[in-house]
CSV table of C-alpha atoms in Angstrom, one decimal:
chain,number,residue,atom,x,y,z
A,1,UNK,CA,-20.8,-34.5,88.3
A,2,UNK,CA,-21.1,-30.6,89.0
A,3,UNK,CA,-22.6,-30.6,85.5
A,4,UNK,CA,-25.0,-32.4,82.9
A,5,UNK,CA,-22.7,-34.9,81.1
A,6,UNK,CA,-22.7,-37.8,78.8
A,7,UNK,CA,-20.7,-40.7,80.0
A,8,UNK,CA,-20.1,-43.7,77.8
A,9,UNK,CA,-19.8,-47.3,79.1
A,10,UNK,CA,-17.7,-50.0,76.6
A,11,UNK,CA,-17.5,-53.4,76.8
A,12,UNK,CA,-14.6,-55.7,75.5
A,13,UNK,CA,-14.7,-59.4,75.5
A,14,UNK,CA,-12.2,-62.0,75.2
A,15,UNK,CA,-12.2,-61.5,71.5
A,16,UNK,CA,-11.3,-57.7,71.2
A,17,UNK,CA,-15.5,-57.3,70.2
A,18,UNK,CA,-16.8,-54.7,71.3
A,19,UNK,CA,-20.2,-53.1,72.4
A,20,UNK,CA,-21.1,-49.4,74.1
A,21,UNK,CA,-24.2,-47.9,75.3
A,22,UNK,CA,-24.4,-43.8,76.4
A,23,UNK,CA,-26.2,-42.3,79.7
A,24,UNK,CA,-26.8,-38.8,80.3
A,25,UNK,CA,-26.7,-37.6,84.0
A,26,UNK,CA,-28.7,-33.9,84.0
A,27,UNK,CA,-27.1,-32.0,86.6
A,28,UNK,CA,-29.6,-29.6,88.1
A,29,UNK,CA,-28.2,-26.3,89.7
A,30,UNK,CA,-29.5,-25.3,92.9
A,31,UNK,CA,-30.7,-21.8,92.5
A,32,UNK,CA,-28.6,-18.7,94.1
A,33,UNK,CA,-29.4,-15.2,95.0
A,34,UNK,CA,-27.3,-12.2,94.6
A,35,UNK,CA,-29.5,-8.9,95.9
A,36,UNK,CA,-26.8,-6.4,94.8
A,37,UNK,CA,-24.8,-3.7,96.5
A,38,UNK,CA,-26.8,-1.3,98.9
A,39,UNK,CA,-28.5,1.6,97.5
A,40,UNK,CA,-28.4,5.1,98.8
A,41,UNK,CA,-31.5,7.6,98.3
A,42,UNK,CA,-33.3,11.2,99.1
A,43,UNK,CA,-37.2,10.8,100.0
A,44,UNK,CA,-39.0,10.9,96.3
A,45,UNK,CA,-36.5,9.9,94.6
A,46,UNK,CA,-36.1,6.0,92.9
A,47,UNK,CA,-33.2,4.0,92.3
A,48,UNK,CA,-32.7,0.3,90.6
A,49,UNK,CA,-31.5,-3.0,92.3
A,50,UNK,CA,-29.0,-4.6,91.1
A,51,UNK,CA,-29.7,-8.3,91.2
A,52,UNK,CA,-28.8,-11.4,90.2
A,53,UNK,CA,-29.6,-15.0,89.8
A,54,UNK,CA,-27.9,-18.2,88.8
A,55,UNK,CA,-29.4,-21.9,89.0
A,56,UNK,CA,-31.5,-24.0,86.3
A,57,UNK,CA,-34.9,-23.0,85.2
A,58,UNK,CA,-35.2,-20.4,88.1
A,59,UNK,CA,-37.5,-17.5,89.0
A,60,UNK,CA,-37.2,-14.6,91.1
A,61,UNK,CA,-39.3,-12.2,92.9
A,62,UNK,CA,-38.8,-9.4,95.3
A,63,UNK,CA,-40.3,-8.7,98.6
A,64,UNK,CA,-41.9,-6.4,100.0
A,65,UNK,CA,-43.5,-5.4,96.8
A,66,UNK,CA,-44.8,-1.5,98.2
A,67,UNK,CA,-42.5,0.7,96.4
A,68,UNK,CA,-41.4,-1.8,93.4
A,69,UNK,CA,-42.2,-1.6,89.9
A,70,UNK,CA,-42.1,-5.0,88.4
A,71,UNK,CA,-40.8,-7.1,91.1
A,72,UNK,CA,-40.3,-10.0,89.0
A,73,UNK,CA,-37.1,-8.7,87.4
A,74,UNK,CA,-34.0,-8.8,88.6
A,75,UNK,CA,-33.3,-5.4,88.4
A,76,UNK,CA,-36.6,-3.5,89.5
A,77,UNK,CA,-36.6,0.4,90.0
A,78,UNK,CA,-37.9,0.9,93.6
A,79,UNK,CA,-38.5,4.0,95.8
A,80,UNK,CA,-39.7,3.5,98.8
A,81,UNK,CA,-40.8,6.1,101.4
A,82,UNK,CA,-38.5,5.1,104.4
A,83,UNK,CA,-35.1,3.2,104.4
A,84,UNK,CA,-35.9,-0.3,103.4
A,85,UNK,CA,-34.8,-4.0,103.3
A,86,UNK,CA,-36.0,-5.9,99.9
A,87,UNK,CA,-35.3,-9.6,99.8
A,88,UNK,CA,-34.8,-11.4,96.3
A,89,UNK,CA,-36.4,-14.9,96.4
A,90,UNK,CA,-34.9,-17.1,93.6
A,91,UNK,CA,-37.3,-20.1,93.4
A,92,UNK,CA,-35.9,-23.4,91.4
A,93,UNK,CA,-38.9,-24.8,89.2
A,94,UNK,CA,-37.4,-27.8,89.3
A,95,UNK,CA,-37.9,-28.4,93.3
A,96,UNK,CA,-34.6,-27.8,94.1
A,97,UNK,CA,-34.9,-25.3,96.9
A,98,UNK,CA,-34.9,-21.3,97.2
A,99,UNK,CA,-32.3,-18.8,97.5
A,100,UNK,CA,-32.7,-15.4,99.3
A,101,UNK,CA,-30.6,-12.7,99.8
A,102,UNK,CA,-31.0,-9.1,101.3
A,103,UNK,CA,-30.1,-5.3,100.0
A,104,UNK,CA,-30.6,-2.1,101.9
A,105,UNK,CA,-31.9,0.7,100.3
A,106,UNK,CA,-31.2,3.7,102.7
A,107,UNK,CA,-34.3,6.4,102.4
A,108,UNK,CA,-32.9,10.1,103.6
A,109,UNK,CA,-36.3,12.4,104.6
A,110,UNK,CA,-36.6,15.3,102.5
A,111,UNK,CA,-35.9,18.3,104.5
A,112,UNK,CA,-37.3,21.6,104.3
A,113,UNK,CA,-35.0,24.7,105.0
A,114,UNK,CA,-36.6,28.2,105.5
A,115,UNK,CA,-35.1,31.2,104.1
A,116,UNK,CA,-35.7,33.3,106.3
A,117,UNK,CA,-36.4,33.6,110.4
A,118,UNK,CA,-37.3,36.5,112.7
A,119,UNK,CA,-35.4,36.0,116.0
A,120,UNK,CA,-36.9,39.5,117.6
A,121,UNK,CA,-38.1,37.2,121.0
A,122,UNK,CA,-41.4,37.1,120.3
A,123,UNK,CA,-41.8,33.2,120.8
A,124,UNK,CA,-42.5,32.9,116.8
A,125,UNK,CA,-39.7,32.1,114.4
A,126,UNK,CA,-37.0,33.1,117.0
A,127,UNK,CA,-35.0,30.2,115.7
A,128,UNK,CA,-34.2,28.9,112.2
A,129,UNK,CA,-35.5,25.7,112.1
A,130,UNK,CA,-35.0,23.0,109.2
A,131,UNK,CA,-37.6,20.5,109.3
A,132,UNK,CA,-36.6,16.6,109.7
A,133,UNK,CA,-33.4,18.0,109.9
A,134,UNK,CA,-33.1,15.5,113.5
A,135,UNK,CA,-32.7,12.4,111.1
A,136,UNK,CA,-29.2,13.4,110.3
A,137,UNK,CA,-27.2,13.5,113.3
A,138,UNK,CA,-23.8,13.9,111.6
A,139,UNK,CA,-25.0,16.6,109.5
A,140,UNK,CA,-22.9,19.7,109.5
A,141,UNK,CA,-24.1,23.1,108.7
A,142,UNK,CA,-22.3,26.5,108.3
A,143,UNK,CA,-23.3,30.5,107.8
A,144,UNK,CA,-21.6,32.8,106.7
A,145,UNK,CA,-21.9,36.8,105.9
A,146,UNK,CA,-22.0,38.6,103.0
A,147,UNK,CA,-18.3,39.1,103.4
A,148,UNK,CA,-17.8,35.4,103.6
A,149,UNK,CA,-17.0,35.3,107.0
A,150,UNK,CA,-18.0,32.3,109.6
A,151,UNK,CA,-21.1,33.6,111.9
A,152,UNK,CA,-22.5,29.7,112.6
A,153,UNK,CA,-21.0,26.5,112.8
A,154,UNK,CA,-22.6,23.3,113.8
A,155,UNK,CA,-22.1,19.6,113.7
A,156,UNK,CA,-25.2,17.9,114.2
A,157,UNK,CA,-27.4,20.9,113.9
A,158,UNK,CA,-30.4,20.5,116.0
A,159,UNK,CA,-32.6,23.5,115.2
A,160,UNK,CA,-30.6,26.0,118.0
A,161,UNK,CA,-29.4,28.6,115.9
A,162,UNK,CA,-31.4,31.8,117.2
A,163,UNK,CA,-29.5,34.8,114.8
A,164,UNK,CA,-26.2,35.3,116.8
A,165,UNK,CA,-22.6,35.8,116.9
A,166,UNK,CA,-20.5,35.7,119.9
A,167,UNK,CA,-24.0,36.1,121.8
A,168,UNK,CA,-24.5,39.5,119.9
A,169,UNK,CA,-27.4,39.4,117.7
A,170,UNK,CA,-26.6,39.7,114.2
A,171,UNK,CA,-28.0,42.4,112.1
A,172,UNK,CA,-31.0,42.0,109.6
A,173,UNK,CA,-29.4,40.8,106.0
A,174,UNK,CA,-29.3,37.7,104.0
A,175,UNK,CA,-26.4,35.3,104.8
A,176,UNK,CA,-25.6,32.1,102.6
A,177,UNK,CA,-25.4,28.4,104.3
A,178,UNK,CA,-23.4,25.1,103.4
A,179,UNK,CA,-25.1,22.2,104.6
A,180,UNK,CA,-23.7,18.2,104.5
A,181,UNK,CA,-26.3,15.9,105.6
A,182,UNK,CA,-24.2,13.0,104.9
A,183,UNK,CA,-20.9,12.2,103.2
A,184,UNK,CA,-23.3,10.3,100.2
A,185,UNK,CA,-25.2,12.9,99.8
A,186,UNK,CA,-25.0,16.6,97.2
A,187,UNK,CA,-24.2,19.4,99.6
A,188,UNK,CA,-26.8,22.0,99.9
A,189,UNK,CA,-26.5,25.5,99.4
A,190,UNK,CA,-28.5,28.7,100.0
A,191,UNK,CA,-29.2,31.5,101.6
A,192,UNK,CA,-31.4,32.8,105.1
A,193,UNK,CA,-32.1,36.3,106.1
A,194,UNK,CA,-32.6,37.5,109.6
A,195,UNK,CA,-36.0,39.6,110.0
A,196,UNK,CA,-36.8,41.7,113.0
């Protein structure tokens, strides 16, 4: 049987007498594991699992632990450093075998953006650069002018932008930035100003 059930066994004899007895058969259920969907997340940030567990008489624990708070529930908040892979482990306590299954949890570095540069060709600051900007190679970054006009487009900005327009130095002002990391991320907004 697939589950715990009661089956009855009657005898008859010749003369229509009867007699029954009862067994019960206790099905146990293999344990299963169900880590969740994957989970997206900025450095410093935390997000909860989503897991799940079926079987009889089961526990669970998740693995590695670095990161987790209480990683014996099945649905921990965790926030890890760098993108990780946590495995649910759903143990029967009935010796009837283990269960694992895997969820991502994607970790984007923080990055820092400046808000201003001095691109005078000195060797110092002559370009804007974003730190850890380089672990977002689809990210896509635009400038613009007071006016609202386009003076710096990139897709998969790589720290290049050095303060010009048509390779004509831009004047010293503030202009105002869009930047996509990644489609699942908030867009960022702000401003830079060109020093001399």
């Amino acid at each position: 049987p697939k589950d715990t059930i009661t089956y009855t066994l009657t005898v008859t004899d010749a003369n229509n007498c009867t007699a029954s007895d009862q067994v019960t058969v206790n099905v146990l259920h293999k344990p299963q594991a169900n880590a969740g969907p994957g989970k997206v997340i900025l450095q410093g940030h935390s997000v909860v699992l989503e897991g799940s567990a079926s079987g009889d008489n089961v526990s669970y624990t998740w693995s590695p632990s670095d990161g987790v708070l209480n990683a014996n529930t099945l649905q921990p908040e965790v926030a890890p450093e760098h993108t990780t892979t946590y495995t649910l482990a759903v143990t029967s306590l009935n010796n009837c075998g283990v269960a694992y299954d895997n969820v991502l949890v994607r970790v984007f570095e923080k990055i820092i953006v400046p808000n201003a540069f001095s691109p005078n060709g000195d060797g110092i600051n002559d370009r804007w650069v974003i730190e850890a900007i380089q672990t977002y190679p689809e990210c896509e970054l635009q400038v613009f002018n007071r006016y609202g006009q386009p003076v710096y487009k990139a897709k998969g900005y790589q720290n290049t932008w050095d303060g010009t327009y048509n390779g004509k130095s831009l004047p010293v002002a503030t202009y105002y930035y869009v930047l996509v990391l990644d489609k699942s991320l908030p867009i960022m907004k702000g401003s830079v100003t060109i020093l001399r």
